[in-house]
């Protein structure tokens, strides 16, 4: 079945720097890749998603890139701010299934 | 902004007892899900529900688990006879069914502790 690996598990950056979180997936048929942000004690919230027919998607300071050949996708956050501090989860899914397969999460800390 | 709400936020129970976790999905959403996260592990899919029946379930979702939509607003997860290994954070989610599992909105979770 599908498996998703996520790196790094923790990431510390200075405010204003960029942060990159990477995920790899095992099944080349995967077709949808969302990213969720979970602040401490709060619900996971969808921040950006990408489908397999697109290589890159951007929303203000957040972007996701997808490399289908290498089976990996990455979250890029530019000009980080302290409020970006949270746990970020990537996920992947196959066609004709309801199941999202999640990565293990990355704890991002942005220091002022 | 509409939200998925879950109650209770924390539930402590004795092994072997039944628990019911409650969720109110976003009102115009059609797909409903339960996921769980054991401490330090990945978020795992349990079950999806569409058109008043289970759409898909994982191998975790055995005969001890059941889901129900008893009325037009609530969506519940029942664990018949809890085991120690059922201790986890349980998340409910819903989606408009743009795609079967796209753009899920999650609740804040119920932390279940089985003693």
Short mmCIF file of C-alpha atoms in Angstrom, two decimals, chain B residues 22-25 27 29 32 49 52 67-76:
data_model
loop_
_atom_site.label_atom_id
_atom_site.label_comp_id
_atom_site.label_asym_id
_atom_site.label_seq_id
_atom_site.Cartn_x
_atom_site.Cartn_y
_atom_site.Cartn_z
CA UNK B 22 -19.43 12.71 18.80
CA UNK B 23 -18.94 14.99 15.87
CA UNK B 24 -20.97 17.65 14.12
CA UNK B 25 -19.68 18.00 10.54
CA UNK B 27 -23.64 21.41 7.44
CA UNK B 29 -20.67 18.56 3.63
CA UNK B 32 -17.54 12.21 6.82
CA UNK B 49 -19.12 7.58 5.46
CA UNK B 52 -25.72 7.08 5.11
CA UNK B 67 -20.27 4.69 13.03
CA UNK B 68 -23.67 6.24 12.85
CA UNK B 69 -25.37 9.36 11.63
CA UNK B 70 -28.39 9.29 13.95
CA UNK B 71 -29.85 12.56 12.72
CA UNK B 72 -29.13 15.28 10.19
CA UNK B 73 -26.27 16.80 12.12
CA UNK B 74 -24.39 14.31 14.32
CA UNK B 75 -21.83 11.71 13.27
CA UNK B 76 -20.67 9.29 15.95
#
